[in-house]
Tab-separated table of C-alpha atoms and ligand atoms in Angstrom:
chain	number	residue	atom	x	y	z
A	11	MET	CA	10.270	-29.519	-36.152
A	12	ILE	CA	9.436	-26.338	-34.359
A	13	LYS	CA	12.501	-24.457	-33.112
A	14	LYS	CA	13.531	-21.245	-31.381
A	15	ARG	CA	13.152	-18.026	-33.405
A	16	ASP	CA	10.735	-19.663	-35.887
A	17	ILE	CA	7.932	-17.342	-36.912
A	18	TYR	CA	4.333	-18.542	-37.357
A	19	GLN	CA	0.907	-17.162	-38.026
A	20	VAL	CA	-1.501	-18.741	-35.535
A	21	GLU	CA	-4.950	-18.593	-33.982
A	22	ILE	CA	-5.194	-18.663	-30.171
A	23	THR	CA	-7.676	-21.380	-29.257
A	24	ALA	CA	-7.417	-21.688	-25.450
A	25	THR	CA	-6.127	-19.962	-22.312
A	26	ALA	CA	-3.759	-21.460	-19.742
A	27	SER	CA	-4.278	-20.926	-16.004
A	28	SER	CA	-1.232	-18.611	-16.134
A	29	GLY	CA	-3.219	-16.310	-18.470
A	30	ASP	CA	-1.071	-17.164	-21.520
A	31	GLY	CA	-2.944	-17.818	-24.756
A	32	ILE	CA	-2.457	-21.293	-26.257
A	33	CYS	CA	-2.179	-22.350	-29.877
A	34	ARG	CA	-1.105	-25.671	-31.390
A	35	ILE	CA	1.740	-26.053	-33.861
A	36	ASP	CA	2.645	-29.583	-35.092
A	37	ASN	CA	0.487	-30.876	-32.234
A	38	LEU	CA	2.611	-29.095	-29.646
A	39	ALA	CA	0.975	-26.640	-27.227
A	40	VAL	CA	2.544	-23.201	-27.606
A	41	PHE	CA	2.031	-20.689	-24.775
A	42	VAL	CA	1.891	-17.075	-25.925
A	43	GLU	CA	2.184	-14.359	-23.288
A	44	GLY	CA	-0.312	-11.513	-23.634
A	45	ALA	CA	-2.428	-13.371	-26.208
A	46	CYS	CA	-6.212	-13.529	-26.021
A	47	GLU	CA	-8.388	-16.476	-27.084
A	48	GLY	CA	-9.555	-15.785	-30.653
A	49	ASP	CA	-6.557	-13.600	-31.615
A	50	ILE	CA	-4.900	-14.222	-34.981
A	51	LEU	CA	-1.230	-13.470	-34.393
A	52	GLU	CA	2.217	-13.512	-35.816
A	53	ILE	CA	4.401	-15.082	-33.116
A	54	GLU	CA	8.058	-15.914	-32.596
A	55	ILE	CA	9.055	-19.079	-30.733
A	56	THR	CA	11.215	-18.212	-27.698
A	57	ASN	CA	11.650	-21.590	-26.023
A	58	VAL	CA	11.036	-25.239	-26.998
A	59	LYS	CA	10.635	-28.152	-24.552
A	60	SER	CA	9.616	-31.763	-25.226
A	61	SER	CA	5.955	-31.256	-24.379
A	62	TYR	CA	5.369	-27.546	-25.018
A	63	ALA	CA	6.866	-24.310	-26.361
A	64	ASN	CA	6.664	-20.592	-25.535
A	65	ALA	CA	6.322	-17.700	-27.922
A	66	LYS	CA	6.010	-13.929	-27.962
A	67	ILE	CA	3.647	-11.808	-30.023
A	68	LEU	CA	5.276	-10.047	-32.985
A	69	ARG	CA	2.077	-8.627	-34.447
A	70	ILE	CA	-1.663	-8.807	-33.856
A	71	ILE	CA	-3.089	-9.622	-37.269
A	72	ASN	CA	-6.708	-9.784	-36.161
A	73	PRO	CA	-7.626	-9.163	-32.528
A	74	SER	CA	-10.069	-11.415	-30.671
A	75	ILE	CA	-13.551	-10.029	-29.963
A	76	HIS	CA	-12.630	-10.452	-26.281
A	77	ARG	CA	-9.489	-8.317	-26.504
A	78	ILE	CA	-9.658	-4.875	-24.873
A	79	LYS	CA	-7.145	-2.079	-24.362
A	80	PRO	CA	-5.733	-2.459	-20.833
A	81	PRO	CA	-6.432	0.720	-18.828
A	82	CYS	CA	-3.104	0.495	-16.925
A	83	ALA	CA	0.052	2.059	-18.365
A	84	VAL	CA	2.414	-0.526	-16.815
A	85	TYR	CA	0.250	-3.630	-17.400
A	86	GLU	CA	2.719	-5.271	-19.819
A	87	LYS	CA	5.664	-4.869	-17.426
A	88	CYS	CA	4.024	-5.421	-14.047
A	89	GLY	CA	3.483	-8.936	-12.661
A	90	GLY	CA	0.307	-7.997	-10.758
A	91	CYS	CA	-2.337	-8.535	-13.477
A	92	GLN	CA	-2.470	-11.130	-16.255
A	93	LEU	CA	-5.954	-10.726	-17.799
A	94	MET	CA	-6.392	-6.976	-18.125
A	95	HIS	CA	-6.406	-7.293	-21.938
A	96	VAL	CA	-9.435	-9.635	-21.812
A	97	ASP	CA	-13.007	-8.330	-21.386
A	98	TYR	CA	-14.556	-8.996	-17.968
A	99	LYS	CA	-17.276	-11.389	-19.152
A	100	LYS	CA	-14.633	-13.569	-20.781
A	101	GLN	CA	-12.439	-13.359	-17.640
A	102	LEU	CA	-15.313	-14.864	-15.643
A	103	GLU	CA	-15.757	-17.676	-18.202
A	104	LEU	CA	-12.026	-18.378	-18.153
A	105	LYS	CA	-11.996	-18.639	-14.364
A	106	LYS	CA	-14.787	-21.229	-14.417
A	107	GLN	CA	-12.763	-23.092	-17.027
A	108	PHE	CA	-9.579	-22.944	-14.891
A	109	VAL	CA	-11.438	-24.536	-11.974
A	110	ALA	CA	-13.067	-27.190	-14.202
A	111	ASP	CA	-9.704	-28.005	-15.841
A	112	SER	CA	-8.068	-28.467	-12.442
A	113	LEU	CA	-10.788	-30.690	-11.077
A	114	GLU	CA	-10.988	-32.794	-14.242
A	115	ARG	CA	-7.363	-32.896	-15.359
A	116	ILE	CA	-5.467	-32.813	-12.058
A	117	GLY	CA	-8.074	-34.495	-9.898
A	118	HIS	CA	-9.745	-36.688	-12.576
A	119	LEU	CA	-12.862	-35.976	-10.546
A	120	ASP	CA	-16.206	-37.109	-11.890
A	121	LEU	CA	-18.390	-33.998	-12.033
A	122	SER	CA	-21.549	-35.743	-13.288
A	123	GLU	CA	-23.300	-35.390	-9.889
A	124	THR	CA	-21.970	-31.869	-9.338
A	125	GLU	CA	-23.808	-28.583	-9.840
A	126	PHE	CA	-21.108	-26.379	-11.345
A	127	PHE	CA	-22.119	-22.702	-11.257
A	128	ASP	CA	-20.873	-19.780	-13.362
A	129	THR	CA	-18.254	-17.539	-11.748
A	130	LEU	CA	-19.763	-14.951	-9.396
A	131	GLY	CA	-18.333	-11.695	-10.707
A	132	MET	CA	-18.249	-8.052	-9.607
A	133	GLU	CA	-20.611	-5.413	-10.903
A	134	THR	CA	-17.781	-2.888	-11.132
A	135	PRO	CA	-14.482	-4.754	-11.206
A	136	GLU	CA	-12.320	-1.720	-10.382
A	137	ARG	CA	-10.240	-0.549	-7.419
A	138	TYR	CA	-11.463	-3.518	-5.421
A	139	ARG	CA	-8.427	-4.225	-3.239
A	140	ASN	CA	-8.408	-3.125	0.402
A	141	LYS	CA	-4.743	-4.056	0.813
A	142	MET	CA	-1.707	-2.980	-1.167
A	143	VAL	CA	1.838	-4.183	-0.547
A	144	PHE	CA	4.549	-2.175	-2.276
A	145	PRO	CA	8.161	-3.383	-2.245
A	146	ILE	CA	10.651	-0.518	-1.888
A	147	GLY	CA	14.157	-0.745	-3.345
A	148	LYS	CA	16.793	0.879	-5.503
A	149	LYS	CA	16.891	1.277	-9.263
A	150	ALA	CA	20.031	0.333	-11.219
A	151	ASP	CA	21.114	4.006	-11.005
A	152	GLY	CA	20.823	3.946	-7.203
A	153	ARG	CA	17.643	6.024	-6.947
A	154	LEU	CA	14.862	4.921	-4.612
A	155	THR	CA	11.770	3.316	-6.102
A	156	GLY	CA	8.644	1.465	-5.002
A	157	GLY	CA	5.741	-0.274	-6.671
A	158	PHE	CA	5.229	-3.837	-7.828
A	159	TYR	CA	7.422	-6.718	-8.836
A	160	ALA	CA	7.704	-7.374	-12.574
A	161	ALA	CA	6.360	-10.745	-13.734
A	162	LYS	CA	8.542	-13.677	-12.613
A	163	SER	CA	11.199	-11.412	-11.057
A	164	HIS	CA	11.969	-9.136	-8.140
A	165	ASN	CA	12.663	-6.088	-10.303
A	166	ILE	CA	10.508	-3.274	-9.011
A	167	ILE	CA	8.172	-1.536	-11.457
A	168	ALA	CA	7.527	1.992	-10.194
A	169	LEU	CA	3.931	3.098	-10.222
A	170	SER	CA	2.024	6.232	-9.484
A	171	ASP	CA	-1.423	4.658	-9.139
A	172	CYS	CA	-2.392	0.974	-9.183
A	173	LEU	CA	-5.890	0.589	-10.609
A	174	LEU	CA	-6.679	-2.415	-8.399
A	175	GLY	CA	-6.262	-0.425	-5.191
A	176	ASN	CA	-7.207	3.001	-3.917
A	177	LYS	CA	-5.276	6.097	-4.881
A	178	PHE	CA	-4.505	6.878	-1.232
A	179	ALA	CA	-2.333	3.731	-0.964
A	180	SER	CA	-0.228	4.898	-3.932
A	181	ASP	CA	-0.013	8.400	-2.385
A	182	CYS	CA	1.288	6.847	0.859
A	183	LEU	CA	3.993	5.113	-1.184
A	184	ALA	CA	5.100	8.416	-2.727
A	185	ALA	CA	5.139	9.994	0.770
A	186	VAL	CA	7.289	7.200	2.232
A	187	ILE	CA	9.787	7.495	-0.637
A	188	SER	CA	9.930	11.261	-0.290
A	189	TYR	CA	10.509	10.918	3.498
A	190	MET	CA	13.294	8.401	2.762
A	191	LYS	CA	14.995	10.803	0.336
A	192	GLU	CA	14.754	13.767	2.702
A	193	ASN	CA	16.067	11.803	5.673
A	194	ARG	CA	18.616	9.707	3.791
A	195	VAL	CA	16.966	6.436	4.729
A	196	SER	CA	18.183	3.421	2.756
A	197	ALA	CA	16.045	0.798	1.045
A	198	TYR	CA	16.516	-2.870	1.823
A	199	ASP	CA	18.534	-4.939	-0.647
A	200	GLU	CA	17.505	-8.615	-0.832
A	201	THR	CA	20.836	-9.814	-2.143
A	202	THR	CA	23.052	-8.191	0.520
A	203	HIS	CA	20.453	-8.163	3.342
A	204	LYS	CA	21.500	-4.545	3.993
A	205	GLY	CA	19.422	-1.372	4.010
A	206	LEU	CA	16.384	-0.437	6.088
A	207	VAL	CA	12.967	-0.022	4.414
A	208	ARG	CA	11.555	-3.195	2.858
A	209	ARG	CA	7.902	-2.531	2.069
A	210	LEU	CA	4.882	-0.382	2.597
A	211	PHE	CA	1.629	-2.173	3.406
A	212	VAL	CA	-1.613	-0.167	3.326
A	213	ARG	CA	-4.948	-1.636	4.405
A	214	THR	CA	-8.309	0.135	4.374
A	215	GLY	CA	-11.758	-0.686	5.707
A	216	LEU	CA	-14.399	-0.401	2.969
A	217	TYR	CA	-17.183	0.569	5.350
A	218	SER	CA	-15.249	1.977	8.335
A	219	ARG	CA	-13.154	4.146	5.944
A	220	GLU	CA	-10.222	3.608	8.327
A	221	ALA	CA	-6.763	3.175	6.845
A	222	MET	CA	-3.583	1.649	8.240
A	223	ALA	CA	-0.050	2.167	6.910
A	224	VAL	CA	2.601	-0.362	7.940
A	225	ILE	CA	6.261	0.264	7.122
A	226	SER	CA	8.219	-2.977	7.198
A	227	ILE	CA	11.887	-2.443	8.072
A	228	ASN	CA	15.078	-4.449	8.468
A	229	GLY	CA	15.803	-2.932	11.883
A	230	LYS	CA	14.072	-1.649	14.979
A	231	SER	CA	13.443	2.033	14.178
A	232	LEU	CA	13.637	4.720	11.513
A	233	PRO	CA	15.463	8.071	11.725
A	234	ASN	CA	13.100	11.019	12.400
A	235	GLU	CA	10.017	8.822	12.695
A	236	LYS	CA	7.879	11.868	13.536
A	237	LYS	CA	8.631	13.340	10.092
A	238	LEU	CA	7.290	10.206	8.450
A	239	VAL	CA	4.135	10.333	10.574
A	240	ASP	CA	3.599	14.017	9.735
A	241	LYS	CA	4.078	13.379	6.031
A	242	LEU	CA	1.549	10.564	5.994
A	243	LEU	CA	-0.989	12.463	8.099
A	244	ASN	CA	-0.664	15.518	5.838
A	245	LEU	CA	-1.719	13.577	2.745
A	246	ASP	CA	-5.110	14.267	1.295
A	247	SER	CA	-6.793	10.997	2.235
A	248	GLY	CA	-10.175	11.927	0.760
A	249	GLU	CA	-12.883	10.217	2.755
A	250	LEU	CA	-10.401	7.825	4.385
A	251	ASN	CA	-9.111	8.341	7.897
A	252	LEU	CA	-5.509	7.234	8.440
A	253	SER	CA	-6.039	5.911	11.962
A	254	SER	CA	-3.020	3.652	12.378
A	255	ILE	CA	0.670	3.971	11.421
A	256	ILE	CA	2.849	1.021	12.353
A	257	ILE	CA	6.487	0.007	12.136
A	258	ASN	CA	6.858	-3.678	11.396
A	259	ILE	CA	10.179	-5.214	12.377
A	260	ASN	CA	11.269	-7.690	9.736
A	261	ASP	CA	14.992	-8.487	9.965
A	262	SER	CA	14.684	-12.028	8.600
A	263	LYS	CA	16.224	-13.101	5.304
A	264	ASN	CA	12.988	-14.682	4.122
A	265	ASN	CA	10.589	-12.962	1.798
A	266	LEU	CA	7.519	-12.864	4.036
A	267	VAL	CA	5.604	-9.607	3.681
A	268	LEU	CA	5.719	-8.784	7.403
A	269	GLY	CA	7.793	-9.828	10.409
A	270	ALA	CA	6.055	-10.892	13.632
A	271	GLN	CA	6.712	-7.730	15.701
A	272	ASN	CA	4.916	-4.383	15.379
A	273	ARG	CA	5.307	-1.009	17.049
A	274	THR	CA	2.522	1.551	16.750
A	275	LEU	CA	3.827	4.973	15.676
A	276	PHE	CA	0.474	6.689	15.540
A	277	GLY	CA	-3.127	5.822	16.455
A	278	LYS	CA	-4.441	2.317	16.968
A	279	SER	CA	-2.720	-1.056	16.449
A	280	TYR	CA	-5.566	-2.283	14.248
A	281	ILE	CA	-8.354	-1.032	11.982
A	282	SER	CA	-11.981	-2.128	11.940
A	283	ASP	CA	-14.327	-3.028	9.136
A	284	THR	CA	-17.806	-4.438	8.650
A	285	LEU	CA	-18.610	-7.627	6.773
A	286	CYS	CA	-22.013	-9.330	6.514
A	287	GLY	CA	-23.363	-6.963	9.182
A	288	LEU	CA	-20.644	-7.814	11.732
A	289	GLU	CA	-17.816	-5.597	12.878
A	290	PHE	CA	-14.242	-6.903	12.739
A	291	GLU	CA	-10.932	-5.671	14.089
A	292	ILE	CA	-7.935	-6.483	11.923
A	293	SER	CA	-4.265	-6.408	13.003
A	294	PRO	CA	-1.466	-6.039	10.444
A	295	ASN	CA	-0.437	-9.713	10.545
A	296	SER	CA	-3.962	-11.084	10.416
A	297	PHE	CA	-5.290	-12.400	7.149
A	298	TYR	CA	-8.286	-10.484	5.816
A	299	GLN	CA	-9.842	-11.075	2.392
A	300	VAL	CA	-8.682	-8.353	-0.027
A	301	ASN	CA	-11.933	-7.800	-1.924
A	302	PRO	CA	-14.614	-6.945	0.651
A	303	LEU	CA	-17.580	-6.711	-1.754
A	304	GLN	CA	-16.876	-10.183	-3.108
A	305	THR	CA	-16.061	-11.524	0.359
A	306	GLU	CA	-19.643	-10.918	1.422
A	307	LYS	CA	-20.839	-12.964	-1.573
A	308	LEU	CA	-18.223	-15.635	-0.791
A	309	TYR	CA	-19.258	-16.004	2.854
A	310	ASN	CA	-22.992	-15.843	2.118
A	311	THR	CA	-22.644	-18.604	-0.488
A	312	ALA	CA	-20.452	-20.758	1.790
A	313	ILE	CA	-23.016	-20.396	4.576
A	314	ASP	CA	-25.913	-21.140	2.199
A	315	PHE	CA	-24.129	-24.324	1.082
A	316	ALA	CA	-23.877	-25.403	4.732
A	317	GLU	CA	-27.684	-25.100	5.194
A	318	LEU	CA	-27.366	-24.070	8.831
A	319	SER	CA	-30.539	-24.521	10.853
A	320	GLY	CA	-29.458	-23.156	14.225
A	321	SER	CA	-28.901	-26.471	15.949
A	322	GLN	CA	-25.614	-27.564	14.399
A	323	THR	CA	-22.026	-27.634	15.679
A	324	VAL	CA	-19.657	-25.989	13.214
A	325	LEU	CA	-15.871	-26.280	12.923
A	326	ASP	CA	-14.055	-23.539	10.935
A	327	LEU	CA	-10.494	-24.582	10.105
A	328	TYR	CA	-8.013	-21.860	8.996
A	329	CYS	CA	-10.404	-19.260	10.398
A	330	GLY	CA	-8.220	-16.098	10.270
A	331	ILE	CA	-9.880	-13.390	12.393
A	332	GLY	CA	-13.008	-15.551	12.687
A	333	THR	CA	-15.006	-14.080	9.817
A	334	ILE	CA	-16.675	-17.278	8.569
A	335	SER	CA	-17.077	-18.584	12.149
A	336	LEU	CA	-18.849	-15.456	13.347
A	337	CYS	CA	-21.063	-15.180	10.257
A	338	ALA	CA	-22.046	-18.838	10.836
A	339	ALA	CA	-22.502	-18.383	14.613
A	340	LYS	CA	-25.816	-16.575	14.194
A	341	LYS	CA	-27.259	-19.716	12.590
A	342	SER	CA	-25.493	-22.409	14.674
A	343	ALA	CA	-25.555	-23.844	18.175
A	344	ARG	CA	-21.782	-23.817	18.601
A	345	VAL	CA	-18.859	-22.670	16.461
A	346	ILE	CA	-15.163	-23.540	16.880
A	347	GLY	CA	-12.486	-21.651	14.920
A	348	VAL	CA	-8.867	-22.786	14.477
A	349	GLU	CA	-6.017	-20.633	13.156
A	350	ILE	CA	-2.207	-20.667	13.343
A	351	VAL	CA	-1.554	-16.887	13.660
A	352	GLU	CA	-1.874	-15.792	17.274
A	353	GLN	CA	-2.738	-12.153	16.448
A	354	ALA	CA	-5.599	-13.374	14.264
A	355	ILE	CA	-7.046	-15.509	17.087
A	356	LYS	CA	-6.755	-12.537	19.428
A	357	ASN	CA	-8.736	-10.522	16.844
A	358	ALA	CA	-11.252	-13.374	16.502
A	359	LYS	CA	-11.954	-13.425	20.247
A	360	GLU	CA	-12.288	-9.626	20.356
A	361	ASN	CA	-14.550	-9.803	17.309
A	362	ALA	CA	-16.847	-12.333	19.001
A	363	ALA	CA	-17.115	-10.050	22.059
A	364	ARG	CA	-17.577	-6.903	19.949
A	365	ASN	CA	-20.511	-8.507	18.141
A	366	ARG	CA	-21.897	-10.054	21.361
A	367	ILE	CA	-21.522	-13.562	19.988
A	368	LYS	CA	-21.311	-16.058	22.839
A	369	ASN	CA	-21.392	-19.413	21.050
A	370	ALA	CA	-17.965	-19.147	19.355
A	371	GLU	CA	-14.648	-20.521	20.662
A	372	PHE	CA	-11.250	-20.016	19.058
A	373	TYR	CA	-8.000	-21.969	19.271
A	374	THR	CA	-4.494	-20.995	18.169
A	375	GLY	CA	-2.519	-23.786	16.536
A	376	SER	CA	-2.080	-25.635	13.275
A	377	ALA	CA	-5.183	-27.178	11.721
A	378	GLU	CA	-3.201	-30.420	11.764
A	379	ASP	CA	-2.635	-30.444	15.550
A	380	ILE	CA	-5.901	-28.943	16.698
A	381	SER	CA	-8.171	-30.992	14.428
A	382	GLN	CA	-6.616	-34.195	15.817
A	383	LYS	CA	-6.897	-32.924	19.361
A	384	LEU	CA	-10.569	-32.038	18.875
A	385	LEU	CA	-11.195	-35.440	17.281
A	386	ASN	CA	-9.572	-37.189	20.257
A	387	GLU	CA	-11.749	-35.162	22.603
A	388	GLY	CA	-14.771	-36.577	20.782
A	389	LEU	CA	-15.851	-33.480	18.812
A	390	ALA	CA	-18.277	-34.459	16.060
A	391	PRO	CA	-19.239	-31.308	14.111
A	392	ASP	CA	-22.200	-31.376	11.743
A	393	ILE	CA	-20.501	-28.943	9.368
A	394	ILE	CA	-16.808	-28.277	8.727
A	395	PHE	CA	-15.674	-25.176	6.862
A	396	ILE	CA	-12.122	-25.322	5.595
A	397	ASP	CA	-10.378	-22.334	3.987
A	398	PRO	CA	-6.646	-23.095	3.762
A	399	PRO	CA	-3.860	-20.969	2.200
A	400	ARG	CA	-2.623	-21.619	-1.358
A	401	LYS	CA	-0.758	-24.793	-0.483
A	402	GLY	CA	-4.058	-26.381	0.530
A	403	SER	CA	-4.673	-28.653	3.493
A	404	ASP	CA	-2.733	-31.786	4.422
A	405	GLU	CA	-3.480	-35.464	4.913
A	406	VAL	CA	-3.432	-35.338	8.709
A	407	THR	CA	-6.056	-32.578	8.806
A	408	LEU	CA	-8.156	-34.165	6.052
A	409	ASN	CA	-8.096	-37.531	7.862
A	410	ALA	CA	-9.155	-35.867	11.105
A	411	ILE	CA	-12.031	-34.245	9.187
A	412	LEU	CA	-13.011	-37.637	7.697
A	413	ASN	CA	-12.931	-39.243	11.149
A	414	MET	CA	-15.163	-36.515	12.557
A	415	ALA	CA	-17.573	-37.517	9.759
A	416	PRO	CA	-19.526	-34.244	9.396
A	417	GLU	CA	-22.692	-34.257	7.290
A	418	LYS	CA	-21.235	-31.493	5.088
A	419	ILE	CA	-17.806	-30.083	4.330
A	420	VAL	CA	-17.627	-26.622	2.745
A	421	TYR	CA	-14.150	-26.200	1.267
A	422	VAL	CA	-13.187	-22.625	0.269
A	423	SER	CA	-10.018	-22.491	-1.816
A	424	CYS	CA	-7.825	-19.874	-3.465
A	425	ASN	CA	-5.892	-22.432	-5.503
A	426	PRO	CA	-7.719	-24.815	-7.870
A	427	ALA	CA	-4.700	-27.179	-8.079
A	428	THR	CA	-4.465	-27.919	-4.343
A	429	LEU	CA	-8.266	-27.922	-4.142
A	430	ALA	CA	-8.358	-30.708	-6.766
A	431	ARG	CA	-5.762	-32.711	-4.821
A	432	ASP	CA	-7.639	-32.375	-1.511
A	433	LEU	CA	-11.024	-33.132	-3.110
A	434	VAL	CA	-9.628	-36.401	-4.454
A	435	HIS	CA	-8.856	-37.429	-0.876
A	436	LEU	CA	-12.274	-36.441	0.437
A	437	THR	CA	-14.301	-37.901	-2.448
A	438	SER	CA	-12.344	-41.190	-2.263
A	439	ASN	CA	-13.327	-41.487	1.378
A	440	GLY	CA	-17.073	-41.237	1.540
A	441	TYR	CA	-17.960	-37.713	0.352
A	442	ALA	CA	-19.763	-36.624	-2.823
A	443	LEU	CA	-18.887	-33.348	-4.530
A	444	LYS	CA	-22.292	-31.673	-4.795
A	445	LYS	CA	-21.600	-28.024	-5.672
A	446	VAL	CA	-18.794	-25.918	-7.116
A	447	GLN	CA	-19.041	-22.117	-7.126
A	448	PRO	CA	-16.106	-20.093	-8.509
A	449	VAL	CA	-16.002	-16.525	-7.149
A	450	ASP	CA	-14.006	-13.702	-8.714
A	451	MET	CA	-12.178	-12.093	-5.814
A	452	PHE	CA	-9.324	-10.816	-8.009
A	453	PRO	CA	-10.546	-9.259	-11.296
A	454	ASN	CA	-7.846	-8.740	-13.967
A	455	THR	CA	-5.627	-11.423	-12.444
A	456	VAL	CA	-5.728	-15.185	-13.083
A	457	HIS	CA	-6.564	-15.926	-9.448
A	458	VAL	CA	-9.890	-17.543	-8.678
A	459	GLU	CA	-11.553	-18.479	-5.407
A	460	THR	CA	-13.774	-21.575	-5.301
A	461	ILE	CA	-16.399	-22.751	-2.835
A	462	THR	CA	-17.232	-26.447	-2.920
A	463	LEU	CA	-19.832	-28.437	-1.041
A	464	LEU	CA	-19.150	-32.032	-0.080
A	465	GLN	CA	-21.915	-34.180	1.332
A	466	LYS	CA	-21.440	-37.427	3.290
A	467	ARG	CA	-22.598	-40.401	1.216
A	468	ASN	CA	-25.169	-42.736	2.756
A	469	THR	CA	-23.400	-46.052	3.139
B	522	SAH	N1	-11.204	-18.007	6.613
B	522	SAH	C1	-10.410	-16.834	6.792
B	522	SAH	C2	-8.912	-17.024	6.490
B	522	SAH	C3	-8.542	-17.748	5.238
B	522	SAH	S1	-6.872	-17.570	4.714
B	522	SAH	C4	-10.977	-15.669	6.000
B	522	SAH	O1	-11.784	-15.850	5.103
B	522	SAH	O2	-10.585	-14.520	6.266
B	522	SAH	C5	-6.065	-18.939	5.390
B	522	SAH	C6	-5.727	-18.799	6.859
B	522	SAH	O3	-5.035	-19.994	7.244
B	522	SAH	C7	-4.784	-17.650	7.222
B	522	SAH	O4	-5.364	-16.894	8.246
B	522	SAH	C8	-3.501	-18.352	7.707
B	522	SAH	O5	-2.853	-17.635	8.751
B	522	SAH	C9	-4.043	-19.663	8.207
B	522	SAH	N2	-3.123	-20.817	8.231
B	522	SAH	C10	-2.074	-21.069	7.422
B	522	SAH	N3	-1.542	-22.282	7.706
B	522	SAH	C11	-2.277	-22.801	8.710
B	522	SAH	C12	-2.238	-24.052	9.433
B	522	SAH	N4	-1.335	-24.977	9.154
B	522	SAH	N5	-3.149	-24.256	10.385
B	522	SAH	C13	-4.101	-23.315	10.672
B	522	SAH	N6	-4.184	-22.123	10.033
B	522	SAH	C14	-3.290	-21.871	9.062
């Protein structure tokens, strides 16, 4: 029987959706952190459960052909990336596998009628993020620090430059910490709910080159706010233009990145960016995809799947600032977007006006409430796009969709597990799963975005 502290020599034969390598010992699946499929390793068992075990690497005896040296100095400690030790081609294969495993093993979905495409990857999978969120806190010795959370914990790993984001975001972090030191500003402590500065959030527009820095605080204001503004504006921002500095008031005990209220310290209350030829304004609290190059591929594919001809009515549930809705509007008769965050709907309406799009309407509210309301009003869209957050959609919304009986449903998902669950509901109620396209929005992490096309069956 396998037990804790046992040492084995193993070959890694598979990869879990967490990024851990998997080997089998006595028919038990053993998850090995940091392992790569094809590695021959010496491992030590760290934990044994009835159906699986965990282990750590003691020695790499023979590295996999897919193993590479991670370019980041804090990769092993930081919880941000899980696949940086795996070559990019293999990462893309793994992501397709993660989606297939979810659909087949969680959903038990029959994929025999489904076209299942290879993961759409990036040409240069580096510095792709347009948004960085850095928690700020205290080290054990009381000194201020900021960076990323370590894996499975809220210990902050300090960093000087995250390779997923732009260098300017990391420079802003250093400037905020230096301002805090000089002005004796405290960092927020999650356990005591005391202290002021919680996080720095930096968002940039890939094409507009505008940048926004949001300082989230457990209070209403900061001491010497002008000094903070000056420090940030004095940074060398390269080709970026820091056009918005915002204080976000977040005095709740929850762990949401931002509170609901903002106060503009400098410049505008939003930044703009261009996607698929349209211009968008983006407020701090509005969702905006983090990888703009891949987002264009994501939206173009979703819209291709919908086969819009210009005469259809389109419903876009969970529409954010209206990106999918407005990209679809050019090829539709009428588009209706639904989103729960009020600021995002305000952006969506401005974005329609800014791009002179007149056939788009937007409603604030939960997908659950508004989809039922629209159904009761007799709305019968030809196409429904649905792009929910990680927890997926819900039965009320899915039933409203089924009752509206669109010809096609294009489901965009950032979580294969909830996607599988929701697809079971839709495919058990008259829809066939025709296409599955994984898209790599988050290179070096285990996250994968998936676009699926469901077509109404002829009954
Ligand atoms: N389609 C958009 C946004 C996708 S992210 C884009 O590509 O940018 C998911 C969105 O769902 C977020 O904007 C989030 O605020 C919103 N949301 C979360 N729960 C919701 C609910 N119950 N009803 C409607 N929208 C919701």
